[in-house]
Coordinates of C-alpha atoms in Angstrom, one line a residue:
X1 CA -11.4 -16.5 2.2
X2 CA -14.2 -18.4 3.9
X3 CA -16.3 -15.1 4.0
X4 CA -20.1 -15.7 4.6
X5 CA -22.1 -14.0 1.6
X6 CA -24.2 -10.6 2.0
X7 CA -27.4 -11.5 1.3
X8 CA -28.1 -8.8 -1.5
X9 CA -25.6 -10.5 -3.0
X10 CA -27.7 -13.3 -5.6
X11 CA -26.2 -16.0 -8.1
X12 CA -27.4 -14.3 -10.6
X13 CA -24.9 -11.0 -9.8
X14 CA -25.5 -7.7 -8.4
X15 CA -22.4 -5.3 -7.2
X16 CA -21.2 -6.8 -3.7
X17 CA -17.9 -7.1 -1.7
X18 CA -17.6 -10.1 1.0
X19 CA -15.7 -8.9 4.2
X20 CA -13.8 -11.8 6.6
X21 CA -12.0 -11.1 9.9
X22 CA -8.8 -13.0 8.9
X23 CA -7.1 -11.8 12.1
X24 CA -4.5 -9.8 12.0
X25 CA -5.9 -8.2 9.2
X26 CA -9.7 -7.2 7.2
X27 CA -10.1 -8.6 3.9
X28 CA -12.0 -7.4 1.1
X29 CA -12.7 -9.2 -1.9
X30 CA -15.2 -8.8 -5.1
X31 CA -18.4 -11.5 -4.2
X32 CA -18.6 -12.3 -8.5
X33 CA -14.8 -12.8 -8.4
X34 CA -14.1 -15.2 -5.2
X35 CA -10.3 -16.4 -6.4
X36 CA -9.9 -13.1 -8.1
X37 CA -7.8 -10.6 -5.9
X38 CA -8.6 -8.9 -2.6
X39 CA -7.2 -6.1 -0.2
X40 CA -6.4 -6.0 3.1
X41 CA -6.5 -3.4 5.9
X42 CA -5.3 -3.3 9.9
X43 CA -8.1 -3.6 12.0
X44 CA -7.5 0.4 12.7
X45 CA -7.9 0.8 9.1
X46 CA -11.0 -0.8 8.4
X47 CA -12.1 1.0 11.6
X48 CA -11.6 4.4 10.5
X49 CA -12.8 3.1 6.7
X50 CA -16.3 2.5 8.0
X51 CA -16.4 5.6 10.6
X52 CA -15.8 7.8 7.2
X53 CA -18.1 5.5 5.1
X54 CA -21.5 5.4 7.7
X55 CA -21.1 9.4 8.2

């Protein structure tokens, strides 16, 4: 996906999802498992995603 790397994500592991603006959709993938599957949400989606996830 081309999605930069959090950085609390390490090479040794840890629990972290990389996020990538692939326009016309957000996706969402699992950092340890790069060509492993991944979801996708509308822009409105991921909006309202992270309004109910920072409350």
């Amino acid at each position: 996906m081309g999605a930069p790397r959090s950085g609390y994500s390490r090479d040794t592991g840890g629990d972290c999802v990389e996020v990538a603006d692939l326009t016309p959709c957000i996706a969402v993938r699992d950092s340890k498992q790069p060509a492993g599957p991944h979801v996708t949400f509308s822009p409105a989606a991921w909006g309202d995603f992270l309004a109910h996830a920072t409350q």
